[in-house]
Coordinates of N, CA and C in Angstrom, one line a residue:
X48 N 0.8 -1.2 0.0 CA 0.0 0.0 0.0 C 0.9 1.2 0.0
X49 N 0.3 2.4 -0.2 CA 1.0 3.6 -0.2 C 0.3 4.5 0.9
X50 N 1.1 5.1 1.7 CA 0.7 6.0 2.7 C 1.4 7.3 2.6
X51 N 0.8 8.3 3.2 CA 1.4 9.6 3.3 C 1.6 10.0 4.8
X52 N 2.7 10.4 5.2 CA 3.0 10.7 6.6 C 3.7 12.1 6.6
X53 N 3.9 12.6 7.8 CA 4.6 13.8 8.0 C 6.1 13.6 7.6
X54 N 6.7 14.7 7.3 CA 8.2 14.6 7.0 C 8.9 14.0 8.2
X55 N 9.9 13.3 8.0 CA 10.7 12.7 9.1 C 10.2 11.3 9.5
X56 N 9.1 10.8 8.9 CA 8.6 9.6 9.4 C 9.5 8.4 9.2
X57 N 10.5 8.5 8.3 CA 11.4 7.5 8.0 C 12.3 7.2 9.3
X58 N 12.4 8.2 10.2 CA 13.1 8.0 11.4 C 12.4 7.0 12.3
X59 N 11.2 6.8 12.1 CA 10.4 5.8 12.9 C 10.5 4.4 12.3
X60 N 11.3 4.2 11.2 CA 11.4 2.9 10.6 C 10.6 2.7 9.4
X61 N 9.8 3.7 9.0 CA 9.1 3.6 7.7 C 10.0 3.7 6.6
X62 N 9.8 3.0 5.5 CA 10.6 3.1 4.3 C 10.0 4.1 3.3
X63 N 10.8 4.9 2.8 CA 10.3 5.8 1.8 C 10.8 5.4 0.4
X64 N 10.2 5.9 -0.6 CA 10.6 5.5 -2.0 C 11.3 6.6 -2.7
X65 N 12.0 6.3 -3.7 CA 12.5 7.3 -4.6 C 11.7 7.2 -5.9
X66 N 11.5 8.3 -6.5 CA 10.7 8.3 -7.8 C 11.6 8.6 -8.9
X67 N 11.4 7.9 -10.0 CA 12.1 8.2 -11.3 C 11.4 9.3 -12.0
X68 N 12.0 10.5 -12.2 CA 11.4 11.6 -12.8 C 12.0 11.9 -14.2
X69 N 13.0 11.1 -14.6 CA 13.7 11.4 -15.8 C 15.0 12.1 -15.6
X70 N 15.2 12.5 -14.3 CA 16.5 13.1 -13.9 C 17.5 12.0 -13.9
X71 N 18.8 12.4 -13.8 CA 19.8 11.3 -13.8 C 19.7 10.3 -12.7
X72 N 19.1 10.7 -11.6 CA 18.9 9.7 -10.5 C 17.5 9.8 -9.9
X73 N 17.0 8.7 -9.4 CA 15.7 8.8 -8.8 C 15.8 9.7 -7.5
X74 N 14.6 10.3 -7.2 CA 14.6 11.3 -6.2 C 13.8 10.9 -5.0
X75 N 14.4 11.1 -3.8 CA 13.7 10.8 -2.5 C 12.9 12.0 -2.0
X76 N 11.9 11.8 -1.3 CA 11.2 13.0 -0.7 C 12.0 13.6 0.4
X77 N 11.9 14.9 0.5 CA 12.7 15.6 1.5 C 12.4 17.1 1.4
X78 N 12.7 17.8 2.4 CA 12.5 19.3 2.3 C 13.3 19.9 1.2
X79 N 14.5 19.5 1.0 CA 15.3 20.1 0.0 C 14.9 19.7 -1.4
X80 N 14.4 18.5 -1.6 CA 14.0 18.0 -2.9 C 12.6 18.6 -3.3
X81 N 11.8 18.8 -2.3 CA 10.5 19.5 -2.5 C 10.7 21.0 -2.9
X82 N 11.7 21.6 -2.2 CA 12.0 23.0 -2.5 C 12.5 23.2 -3.9
X83 N 13.3 22.2 -4.3 CA 13.9 22.2 -5.7 C 12.7 22.1 -6.7
X84 N 11.7 21.3 -6.4 CA 10.6 21.2 -7.3 C 9.8 22.5 -7.4
X85 N 9.6 23.2 -6.2 CA 9.0 24.5 -6.2 C 9.8 25.5 -7.0
X86 N 11.1 25.5 -6.8 CA 12.0 26.4 -7.6 C 11.9 26.2 -9.1
X87 N 11.6 24.9 -9.5 CA 11.5 24.6 -10.9 C 10.1 25.1 -11.5
X88 N 9.2 25.4 -10.6 CA 7.9 25.9 -11.0 C 8.0 27.3 -11.6
X89 N 6.9 27.8 -12.1 CA 6.9 29.1 -12.8 C 6.0 30.0 -12.0
X90 N 6.4 31.2 -11.6 CA 5.6 32.2 -10.9 C 4.8 32.9 -12.0
X91 N 3.5 32.9 -11.8 CA 2.6 33.5 -12.7 C 1.8 34.6 -12.0
X92 N 1.0 35.3 -12.7 CA 0.2 36.4 -12.2 C 0.9 37.7 -12.5
X93 N 0.1 38.8 -12.2 CA 0.7 40.1 -12.5 C 0.5 41.0 -11.2
X94 N 1.4 42.0 -11.1 CA 1.3 42.8 -9.9 C 1.5 42.0 -8.6
X95 N 0.5 42.2 -7.7 CA 0.6 41.5 -6.4 C 0.1 40.1 -6.5
X96 N -0.4 39.7 -7.6 CA -1.0 38.3 -7.7 C 0.1 37.3 -8.0
X97 N 0.5 36.6 -7.0 CA 1.6 35.6 -7.1 C 1.0 34.2 -7.0
X98 N 1.2 33.4 -8.0 CA 0.8 32.0 -8.1 C 2.0 31.2 -8.6
X99 N 2.2 30.0 -8.1 CA 3.2 29.1 -8.6 C 2.6 28.0 -9.4
X100 N 3.0 27.9 -10.6 CA 2.5 26.8 -11.5 C 3.6 25.8 -11.4
X101 N 3.3 24.7 -10.6 CA 4.3 23.6 -10.4 C 4.5 22.8 -11.7
X102 N 5.7 22.4 -11.9 CA 6.0 21.5 -13.1 C 6.0 20.1 -12.6
X103 N 4.9 19.4 -12.6 CA 4.8 18.0 -12.1 C 5.6 17.0 -13.0
X104 N 6.0 17.5 -14.1 CA 6.8 16.6 -15.0 C 8.3 17.0 -15.0
X105 N 8.7 17.7 -14.0 CA 10.1 18.2 -13.9 C 11.1 17.0 -14.0
X106 N 12.2 17.3 -14.7 CA 13.3 16.4 -14.8 C 14.5 17.0 -14.1
X107 N 14.3 18.1 -13.4 CA 15.4 18.8 -12.7 C 16.1 17.9 -11.7
X108 N 17.4 17.9 -11.7 CA 18.1 17.0 -10.8 C 17.7 17.3 -9.3
X109 N 17.4 16.3 -8.6 CA 17.1 16.5 -7.1 C 15.7 17.1 -6.8
X110 N 14.8 17.2 -7.8 CA 13.5 17.8 -7.6 C 12.5 16.7 -7.4
X111 N 11.8 16.8 -6.3 CA 10.7 15.8 -6.0 C 9.4 16.5 -6.3
X112 N 8.7 16.1 -7.4 CA 7.6 16.9 -7.9 C 6.3 16.6 -7.2
X113 N 6.2 15.8 -6.3 CA 4.9 15.5 -5.7 C 4.8 16.3 -4.4
X114 N 4.5 17.6 -4.6 CA 4.4 18.6 -3.6 C 3.1 19.3 -3.6
X115 N 2.7 19.8 -2.4 CA 1.5 20.6 -2.3 C 1.8 21.9 -1.7
X116 N 1.4 23.0 -2.3 CA 1.7 24.3 -1.8 C 0.5 24.8 -1.0
X117 N 0.8 25.6 0.0 CA -0.2 26.3 0.8 C -0.3 27.8 0.3
X118 N -1.4 28.3 0.2 CA -1.6 29.7 -0.3 C -2.3 30.5 0.7
X119 N -1.9 31.8 0.8 CA -2.7 32.7 1.6 C -3.3 33.7 0.6
X120 N -4.6 33.9 0.6 CA -5.3 34.8 -0.3 C -5.6 36.0 0.5
X121 N -5.0 37.1 0.0 CA -5.1 38.4 0.7 C -5.3 39.5 -0.4
X122 N -6.3 40.4 -0.2 CA -6.5 41.5 -1.1 C -5.3 42.5 -1.0
X123 N -4.9 43.0 -2.1 CA -3.8 44.0 -2.1 C -4.3 45.4 -1.8
X124 N -5.6 45.6 -1.8 CA -6.2 46.9 -1.5 C -7.5 46.7 -0.8
X125 N -7.9 47.7 0.0 CA -9.2 47.7 0.6 C -9.3 46.9 1.8
X126 N -8.3 46.4 2.4 CA -8.3 45.6 3.6 C -8.8 46.4 4.8
X127 N -9.6 45.7 5.7 CA -10.0 46.3 7.0 C -8.7 46.5 7.8
X128 N -8.5 47.7 8.3 CA -7.3 48.1 9.0 C -7.0 47.2 10.2
X129 N -8.0 46.9 11.0 CA -7.8 46.0 12.1 C -7.5 44.6 11.7
X130 N -8.1 44.1 10.7 CA -7.8 42.7 10.2 C -6.4 42.7 9.7
X131 N -6.0 43.7 8.9 CA -4.7 43.7 8.3 C -3.6 43.8 9.4
X132 N -3.9 44.5 10.4 CA -2.9 44.6 11.6 C -2.7 43.2 12.2
X133 N -3.7 42.3 12.1 CA -3.6 41.0 12.7 C -2.9 40.0 11.8
X134 N -3.3 40.0 10.5 CA -2.8 38.9 9.7 C -1.5 39.3 8.9
X135 N -1.2 40.5 8.7 CA 0.1 40.9 8.0 C 1.3 40.4 8.9
X136 N 1.4 40.7 10.2 CA 2.5 40.2 10.9 C 2.7 38.7 10.9
X137 N 1.6 37.9 10.9 CA 1.7 36.5 10.8 C 2.3 36.1 9.4
X138 N 1.8 36.6 8.3 CA 2.3 36.3 7.0 C 3.7 36.7 6.8
X139 N 4.1 37.9 7.3 CA 5.4 38.4 7.2 C 6.4 37.4 8.0
X140 N 5.9 37.0 9.1 CA 6.8 36.1 9.9 C 6.9 34.7 9.2
X141 N 5.8 34.2 8.6 CA 5.9 32.9 7.9 C 6.9 32.9 6.8
X142 N 7.0 34.0 6.1 CA 8.0 34.0 4.9 C 9.3 34.6 5.3
X143 N 9.5 35.0 6.6 CA 10.8 35.5 7.0 C 11.9 34.5 6.8
X144 N 13.1 35.0 6.7 CA 14.3 34.1 6.6 C 14.4 33.2 7.8
X145 N 14.1 33.7 9.0 CA 14.2 33.0 10.2 C 13.2 31.8 10.2
X146 N 11.9 32.1 9.8 CA 10.9 31.0 9.8 C 11.1 30.0 8.6
X147 N 11.6 30.5 7.5 CA 12.0 29.6 6.4 C 13.1 28.6 6.9
X148 N 14.1 29.1 7.6 CA 15.1 28.2 8.1 C 14.5 27.2 9.1
X149 N 13.6 27.7 10.0 CA 13.0 26.8 11.0 C 12.2 25.8 10.3
X150 N 11.5 26.1 9.2 CA 10.7 25.1 8.5 C 11.6 24.0 7.9
X151 N 12.7 24.5 7.3 CA 13.7 23.5 6.8 C 14.3 22.6 7.9
X152 N 14.6 23.2 9.0 CA 15.1 22.4 10.1 C 14.1 21.4 10.7
X153 N 12.8 21.6 10.5 CA 11.8 20.7 10.9 C 11.3 19.8 9.8
X154 N 12.0 19.8 8.7 CA 11.6 18.8 7.7 C 10.6 19.3 6.7
X155 N 10.3 20.6 6.6 CA 9.4 21.1 5.7 C 10.1 21.9 4.6
X156 N 9.5 21.8 3.4 CA 10.1 22.6 2.3 C 9.9 24.1 2.5
X157 N 10.8 24.8 1.8 CA 10.8 26.3 1.9 C 10.5 26.9 0.6
X158 N 10.2 28.1 0.6 CA 10.0 28.9 -0.6 C 11.4 29.2 -1.2
X159 N 11.5 29.1 -2.5 CA 12.8 29.6 -3.1 C 13.0 31.0 -2.7
X160 N 14.3 31.4 -2.4 CA 14.6 32.7 -1.9 C 14.0 33.9 -2.8
X161 N 14.0 33.8 -4.1 CA 13.5 34.8 -4.9 C 12.0 35.0 -4.8
X162 N 11.3 33.9 -4.6 CA 9.8 33.9 -4.4 C 9.5 34.5 -3.1
X163 N 10.2 34.0 -2.1 CA 10.0 34.5 -0.7 C 10.2 36.0 -0.7
X164 N 11.2 36.5 -1.4 CA 11.4 38.0 -1.4 C 10.3 38.7 -2.1
X165 N 9.7 38.1 -3.2 CA 8.6 38.7 -3.8 C 7.4 38.8 -2.9
X166 N 7.2 37.7 -2.2 CA 6.0 37.7 -1.2 C 6.2 38.7 -0.1
X167 N 7.4 38.8 0.4 CA 7.7 39.9 1.4 C 7.4 41.3 0.9
X168 N 7.8 41.5 -0.4 CA 7.6 42.8 -1.0 C 6.1 43.1 -1.1
X169 N 5.4 42.1 -1.5 CA 3.9 42.3 -1.7 C 3.2 42.5 -0.3
X170 N 3.7 41.8 0.7 CA 3.1 42.0 2.0 C 3.3 43.4 2.5
X171 N 4.5 44.0 2.2 CA 4.8 45.3 2.6 C 3.9 46.4 2.0
X172 N 3.3 46.1 0.8 CA 2.5 47.1 0.1 C 1.0 46.9 0.3
X173 N 0.6 45.9 1.1 CA -0.9 45.7 1.4 C -1.5 47.0 2.0
X174 N -2.7 47.3 1.5 CA -3.4 48.5 2.1 C -4.8 48.2 2.4

């Protein structure tokens, strides 16, 4: 059977697979290999609209393309001031260099640095 578990489950004795993507070597799941798959994606949208179009057929070396991204949908204008004051600090923290490092240290994939910088820039301009 196939199961999905939290990152790091192999430390409990579970066996994980490597998938053949067409890259020179089969790729194992991991925070770094998931991040490489995201980096191989294409950022689409205009202005403050950022979306990542993942390349599920990537052949990039070390990219594990079976990933799921989480999105935060926030209006770039017209936000309620009180609400904005609550959620902007959370989102800014989530994409900060410190939290991206913490995510990696805990077995989670991170945003590619260029994309994280774009997100930080967009968060700074919310109104």
